[in-house]
Amino acid sequence: MYEFRPMTAADLPLVKRWLAMPHVTPWWGDANEQFELVSGDLSHPAMDQFIVASEGRPFAYLQCYDLTAWNSGFGTQPRGTRGIDQFIGEPDLLDRGHGSAFIRTFADGLLRAGTPRLVTDPDPDNARAVRAYE
């Protein structure tokens, strides 16, 4: 149902457009600043970035990272713990259950592959994100 394709430089214009969407900027911050961070992490060995597609249509961004590479604020975690962040970029696919469904699909795959724990930190005021993680 969902495809998680590794993000490449060819995807940067799409991600840049998504980061500027009015439903993304309140939670991810300044689109230009976030684009610099996201594009700068393309070659970072501890960061995996994906374009999420449904029925062949790209609609979301997902990043999955090794917590030991960043000062994440999650405290002590088992070795191999991964942090995840994502957003749906296409506004017509919001509020349709895609967020919770693709997060579950991605998380289940990591856990089956031996990842000991996944963590995330949605803004408590971001009801859409909190609902997706529930």
JSON list of C-alpha atoms in Angstrom, two decimals:
[
{"chain": "A", "resi": 1, "resn": "MET", "atom": "CA", "xyz": [0.00, 0.00, 0.00]},
{"chain": "A", "resi": 2, "resn": "TYR", "atom": "CA", "xyz": [2.87, 2.40, 0.80]},
{"chain": "A", "resi": 3, "resn": "GLU", "atom": "CA", "xyz": [6.22, 2.70, -0.90]},
{"chain": "A", "resi": 4, "resn": "PHE", "atom": "CA", "xyz": [9.21, 4.16, 0.96]},
{"chain": "A", "resi": 5, "resn": "ARG", "atom": "CA", "xyz": [11.67, 5.24, -1.71]},
{"chain": "A", "resi": 6, "resn": "PRO", "atom": "CA", "xyz": [15.05, 6.60, -0.63]},
{"chain": "A", "resi": 7, "resn": "MET", "atom": "CA", "xyz": [15.08, 10.33, -1.28]},
{"chain": "A", "resi": 8, "resn": "THR", "atom": "CA", "xyz": [17.56, 11.64, -3.86]},
{"chain": "A", "resi": 9, "resn": "ALA", "atom": "CA", "xyz": [18.63, 15.07, -5.03]},
{"chain": "A", "resi": 10, "resn": "ALA", "atom": "CA", "xyz": [16.00, 14.79, -7.78]},
{"chain": "A", "resi": 11, "resn": "ASP", "atom": "CA", "xyz": [13.32, 14.90, -5.04]},
{"chain": "A", "resi": 12, "resn": "LEU", "atom": "CA", "xyz": [14.52, 18.19, -3.55]},
{"chain": "A", "resi": 13, "resn": "PRO", "atom": "CA", "xyz": [12.18, 20.47, -5.56]},
{"chain": "A", "resi": 14, "resn": "LEU", "atom": "CA", "xyz": [9.21, 18.39, -4.40]},
{"chain": "A", "resi": 15, "resn": "VAL", "atom": "CA", "xyz": [10.31, 18.46, -0.76]},
{"chain": "A", "resi": 16, "resn": "LYS", "atom": "CA", "xyz": [10.99, 22.20, -1.00]},
{"chain": "A", "resi": 17, "resn": "ARG", "atom": "CA", "xyz": [7.44, 22.76, -2.25]},
{"chain": "A", "resi": 18, "resn": "TRP", "atom": "CA", "xyz": [6.02, 20.61, 0.54]},
{"chain": "A", "resi": 19, "resn": "LEU", "atom": "CA", "xyz": [8.03, 22.42, 3.24]},
{"chain": "A", "resi": 20, "resn": "ALA", "atom": "CA", "xyz": [6.44, 25.71, 2.11]},
{"chain": "A", "resi": 21, "resn": "MET", "atom": "CA", "xyz": [2.87, 24.38, 2.39]},
{"chain": "A", "resi": 22, "resn": "PRO", "atom": "CA", "xyz": [0.72, 26.21, 4.96]},
{"chain": "A", "resi": 23, "resn": "HIS", "atom": "CA", "xyz": [-0.12, 22.96, 6.78]},
{"chain": "A", "resi": 24, "resn": "VAL", "atom": "CA", "xyz": [3.61, 22.07, 7.15]},
{"chain": "A", "resi": 25, "resn": "THR", "atom": "CA", "xyz": [5.31, 25.36, 8.11]},
{"chain": "A", "resi": 26, "resn": "PRO", "atom": "CA", "xyz": [3.61, 25.79, 11.52]},
{"chain": "A", "resi": 27, "resn": "TRP", "atom": "CA", "xyz": [5.22, 22.54, 12.68]},
{"chain": "A", "resi": 28, "resn": "TRP", "atom": "CA", "xyz": [8.47, 22.33, 10.72]},
{"chain": "A", "resi": 29, "resn": "GLY", "atom": "CA", "xyz": [9.32, 26.02, 10.78]},
{"chain": "A", "resi": 30, "resn": "ASP", "atom": "CA", "xyz": [10.84, 28.29, 8.18]},
{"chain": "A", "resi": 31, "resn": "ALA", "atom": "CA", "xyz": [10.68, 26.48, 4.83]},
{"chain": "A", "resi": 32, "resn": "ASN", "atom": "CA", "xyz": [14.03, 27.77, 3.58]},
{"chain": "A", "resi": 33, "resn": "GLU", "atom": "CA", "xyz": [15.84, 26.87, 6.80]},
{"chain": "A", "resi": 34, "resn": "GLN", "atom": "CA", "xyz": [14.26, 23.41, 6.89]},
{"chain": "A", "resi": 35, "resn": "PHE", "atom": "CA", "xyz": [15.07, 22.84, 3.23]},
{"chain": "A", "resi": 36, "resn": "GLU", "atom": "CA", "xyz": [18.75, 23.59, 3.94]},
{"chain": "A", "resi": 37, "resn": "LEU", "atom": "CA", "xyz": [18.72, 21.07, 6.79]},
{"chain": "A", "resi": 38, "resn": "VAL", "atom": "CA", "xyz": [16.88, 18.37, 4.85]},
{"chain": "A", "resi": 39, "resn": "SER", "atom": "CA", "xyz": [18.98, 18.78, 1.71]},
{"chain": "A", "resi": 40, "resn": "GLY", "atom": "CA", "xyz": [22.16, 18.92, 3.79]},
{"chain": "A", "resi": 41, "resn": "ASP", "atom": "CA", "xyz": [21.32, 15.58, 5.38]},
{"chain": "A", "resi": 42, "resn": "LEU", "atom": "CA", "xyz": [21.06, 13.73, 2.06]},
{"chain": "A", "resi": 43, "resn": "SER", "atom": "CA", "xyz": [24.57, 12.34, 2.43]},
{"chain": "A", "resi": 44, "resn": "HIS", "atom": "CA", "xyz": [24.65, 12.07, 6.24]},
{"chain": "A", "resi": 45, "resn": "PRO", "atom": "CA", "xyz": [25.38, 8.44, 7.12]},
{"chain": "A", "resi": 46, "resn": "ALA", "atom": "CA", "xyz": [23.11, 8.45, 10.18]},
{"chain": "A", "resi": 47, "resn": "MET", "atom": "CA", "xyz": [20.07, 9.88, 8.36]},
{"chain": "A", "resi": 48, "resn": "ASP", "atom": "CA", "xyz": [17.76, 7.94, 6.07]},
{"chain": "A", "resi": 49, "resn": "GLN", "atom": "CA", "xyz": [15.25, 10.03, 4.14]},
{"chain": "A", "resi": 50, "resn": "PHE", "atom": "CA", "xyz": [12.32, 8.69, 2.18]},
{"chain": "A", "resi": 51, "resn": "ILE", "atom": "CA", "xyz": [9.62, 9.86, -0.16]},
{"chain": "A", "resi": 52, "resn": "VAL", "atom": "CA", "xyz": [6.41, 8.06, 0.72]},
{"chain": "A", "resi": 53, "resn": "ALA", "atom": "CA", "xyz": [4.04, 7.16, -2.10]},
{"chain": "A", "resi": 54, "resn": "SER", "atom": "CA", "xyz": [0.61, 5.59, -2.28]},
{"chain": "A", "resi": 55, "resn": "GLU", "atom": "CA", "xyz": [-0.60, 4.05, -5.52]},
{"chain": "A", "resi": 56, "resn": "GLY", "atom": "CA", "xyz": [2.48, 5.49, -7.21]},
{"chain": "A", "resi": 57, "resn": "ARG", "atom": "CA", "xyz": [1.81, 9.06, -6.07]},
{"chain": "A", "resi": 58, "resn": "PRO", "atom": "CA", "xyz": [4.46, 10.69, -3.85]},
{"chain": "A", "resi": 59, "resn": "PHE", "atom": "CA", "xyz": [2.72, 12.48, -0.99]},
{"chain": "A", "resi": 60, "resn": "ALA", "atom": "CA", "xyz": [4.92, 12.53, 2.13]},
{"chain": "A", "resi": 61, "resn": "TYR", "atom": "CA", "xyz": [8.43, 12.90, 3.49]},
{"chain": "A", "resi": 62, "resn": "LEU", "atom": "CA", "xyz": [9.87, 10.67, 6.22]},
{"chain": "A", "resi": 63, "resn": "GLN", "atom": "CA", "xyz": [13.23, 10.83, 7.94]},
{"chain": "A", "resi": 64, "resn": "CYS", "atom": "CA", "xyz": [14.64, 8.11, 10.16]},
{"chain": "A", "resi": 65, "resn": "TYR", "atom": "CA", "xyz": [17.86, 8.72, 12.05]},
{"chain": "A", "resi": 66, "resn": "ASP", "atom": "CA", "xyz": [20.27, 7.13, 14.48]},
{"chain": "A", "resi": 67, "resn": "LEU", "atom": "CA", "xyz": [19.72, 8.91, 17.81]},
{"chain": "A", "resi": 68, "resn": "THR", "atom": "CA", "xyz": [23.39, 8.67, 18.78]},
{"chain": "A", "resi": 69, "resn": "ALA", "atom": "CA", "xyz": [24.30, 11.00, 15.88]},
{"chain": "A", "resi": 70, "resn": "TRP", "atom": "CA", "xyz": [22.25, 13.90, 17.26]},
{"chain": "A", "resi": 71, "resn": "ASN", "atom": "CA", "xyz": [21.70, 15.43, 20.67]},
{"chain": "A", "resi": 72, "resn": "SER", "atom": "CA", "xyz": [18.07, 14.38, 20.55]},
{"chain": "A", "resi": 73, "resn": "GLY", "atom": "CA", "xyz": [16.88, 15.03, 24.08]},
{"chain": "A", "resi": 74, "resn": "PHE", "atom": "CA", "xyz": [15.36, 11.54, 24.33]},
{"chain": "A", "resi": 75, "resn": "GLY", "atom": "CA", "xyz": [17.69, 10.44, 27.13]},
{"chain": "A", "resi": 76, "resn": "THR", "atom": "CA", "xyz": [19.36, 7.05, 27.24]},
{"chain": "A", "resi": 77, "resn": "GLN", "atom": "CA", "xyz": [17.99, 4.63, 24.68]},
{"chain": "A", "resi": 78, "resn": "PRO", "atom": "CA", "xyz": [19.01, 1.13, 23.58]},
{"chain": "A", "resi": 79, "resn": "ARG", "atom": "CA", "xyz": [21.76, 1.04, 20.96]},
{"chain": "A", "resi": 80, "resn": "GLY", "atom": "CA", "xyz": [20.17, 1.08, 17.49]},
{"chain": "A", "resi": 81, "resn": "THR", "atom": "CA", "xyz": [17.19, 3.22, 18.53]},
{"chain": "A", "resi": 82, "resn": "ARG", "atom": "CA", "xyz": [15.90, 5.29, 15.63]},
{"chain": "A", "resi": 83, "resn": "GLY", "atom": "CA", "xyz": [14.07, 8.61, 15.66]},
{"chain": "A", "resi": 84, "resn": "ILE", "atom": "CA", "xyz": [11.43, 9.37, 13.05]},
{"chain": "A", "resi": 85, "resn": "ASP", "atom": "CA", "xyz": [9.84, 12.56, 11.75]},
{"chain": "A", "resi": 86, "resn": "GLN", "atom": "CA", "xyz": [7.56, 13.02, 8.79]},
{"chain": "A", "resi": 87, "resn": "PHE", "atom": "CA", "xyz": [4.88, 15.09, 7.20]},
{"chain": "A", "resi": 88, "resn": "ILE", "atom": "CA", "xyz": [2.28, 14.72, 4.51]},
{"chain": "A", "resi": 89, "resn": "GLY", "atom": "CA", "xyz": [3.05, 17.26, 1.82]},
{"chain": "A", "resi": 90, "resn": "GLU", "atom": "CA", "xyz": [0.00, 16.92, -0.38]},
{"chain": "A", "resi": 91, "resn": "PRO", "atom": "CA", "xyz": [-2.92, 18.74, 1.27]},
{"chain": "A", "resi": 92, "resn": "ASP", "atom": "CA", "xyz": [-5.62, 16.69, -0.45]},
{"chain": "A", "resi": 93, "resn": "LEU", "atom": "CA", "xyz": [-4.32, 13.60, 1.35]},
{"chain": "A", "resi": 94, "resn": "LEU", "atom": "CA", "xyz": [-4.59, 15.05, 4.86]},
{"chain": "A", "resi": 95, "resn": "ASP", "atom": "CA", "xyz": [-7.12, 13.69, 7.36]},
{"chain": "A", "resi": 96, "resn": "ARG", "atom": "CA", "xyz": [-7.60, 10.44, 5.46]},
{"chain": "A", "resi": 97, "resn": "GLY", "atom": "CA", "xyz": [-5.69, 8.08, 7.77]},
{"chain": "A", "resi": 98, "resn": "HIS", "atom": "CA", "xyz": [-2.53, 8.00, 5.68]},
{"chain": "A", "resi": 99, "resn": "GLY", "atom": "CA", "xyz": [-0.28, 9.38, 8.44]},
{"chain": "A", "resi": 100, "resn": "SER", "atom": "CA", "xyz": [-1.02, 6.70, 11.00]},
{"chain": "A", "resi": 101, "resn": "ALA", "atom": "CA", "xyz": [-1.08, 3.98, 8.33]},
{"chain": "A", "resi": 102, "resn": "PHE", "atom": "CA", "xyz": [2.28, 4.75, 6.75]},
{"chain": "A", "resi": 103, "resn": "ILE", "atom": "CA", "xyz": [3.92, 5.36, 10.14]},
{"chain": "A", "resi": 104, "resn": "ARG", "atom": "CA", "xyz": [2.67, 1.96, 11.30]},
{"chain": "A", "resi": 105, "resn": "THR", "atom": "CA", "xyz": [3.88, 0.27, 8.11]},
{"chain": "A", "resi": 106, "resn": "PHE", "atom": "CA", "xyz": [7.32, 1.88, 8.36]},
{"chain": "A", "resi": 107, "resn": "ALA", "atom": "CA", "xyz": [7.67, 1.24, 12.10]},
{"chain": "A", "resi": 108, "resn": "ASP", "atom": "CA", "xyz": [6.60, -2.39, 11.81]},
{"chain": "A", "resi": 109, "resn": "GLY", "atom": "CA", "xyz": [9.23, -2.95, 9.12]},
{"chain": "A", "resi": 110, "resn": "LEU", "atom": "CA", "xyz": [12.01, -1.47, 11.27]},
{"chain": "A", "resi": 111, "resn": "LEU", "atom": "CA", "xyz": [10.97, -3.43, 14.34]},
{"chain": "A", "resi": 112, "resn": "ARG", "atom": "CA", "xyz": [10.78, -6.71, 12.37]},
{"chain": "A", "resi": 113, "resn": "ALA", "atom": "CA", "xyz": [14.30, -5.97, 11.08]},
{"chain": "A", "resi": 114, "resn": "GLY", "atom": "CA", "xyz": [15.65, -5.70, 14.64]},
{"chain": "A", "resi": 115, "resn": "THR", "atom": "CA", "xyz": [15.43, -2.01, 15.51]},
{"chain": "A", "resi": 116, "resn": "PRO", "atom": "CA", "xyz": [14.97, -2.10, 19.30]},
{"chain": "A", "resi": 117, "resn": "ARG", "atom": "CA", "xyz": [12.96, 1.11, 19.65]},
{"chain": "A", "resi": 118, "resn": "LEU", "atom": "CA", "xyz": [11.55, 4.03, 17.66]},
{"chain": "A", "resi": 119, "resn": "VAL", "atom": "CA", "xyz": [11.00, 7.46, 19.16]},
{"chain": "A", "resi": 120, "resn": "THR", "atom": "CA", "xyz": [9.40, 10.68, 17.98]},
{"chain": "A", "resi": 121, "resn": "ASP", "atom": "CA", "xyz": [8.47, 14.02, 19.47]},
{"chain": "A", "resi": 122, "resn": "PRO", "atom": "CA", "xyz": [5.50, 15.71, 17.83]},
{"chain": "A", "resi": 123, "resn": "ASP", "atom": "CA", "xyz": [4.59, 19.16, 19.05]},
{"chain": "A", "resi": 124, "resn": "PRO", "atom": "CA", "xyz": [1.82, 18.58, 21.64]},
{"chain": "A", "resi": 125, "resn": "ASP", "atom": "CA", "xyz": [-0.23, 21.31, 19.94]},
{"chain": "A", "resi": 126, "resn": "ASN", "atom": "CA", "xyz": [-0.08, 19.49, 16.59]},
{"chain": "A", "resi": 127, "resn": "ALA", "atom": "CA", "xyz": [-3.28, 17.50, 17.03]},
{"chain": "A", "resi": 128, "resn": "ARG", "atom": "CA", "xyz": [-2.99, 15.92, 13.56]},
{"chain": "A", "resi": 129, "resn": "ALA", "atom": "CA", "xyz": [0.49, 14.52, 14.30]},
{"chain": "A", "resi": 130, "resn": "VAL", "atom": "CA", "xyz": [-0.42, 13.38, 17.81]},
{"chain": "A", "resi": 131, "resn": "ARG", "atom": "CA", "xyz": [-3.48, 11.60, 16.43]},
{"chain": "A", "resi": 132, "resn": "ALA", "atom": "CA", "xyz": [-1.34, 9.88, 13.77]},
{"chain": "A", "resi": 133, "resn": "TYR", "atom": "CA", "xyz": [1.07, 8.55, 16.37]},
{"chain": "A", "resi": 134, "resn": "GLU", "atom": "CA", "xyz": [-1.66, 7.35, 18.70]}
]
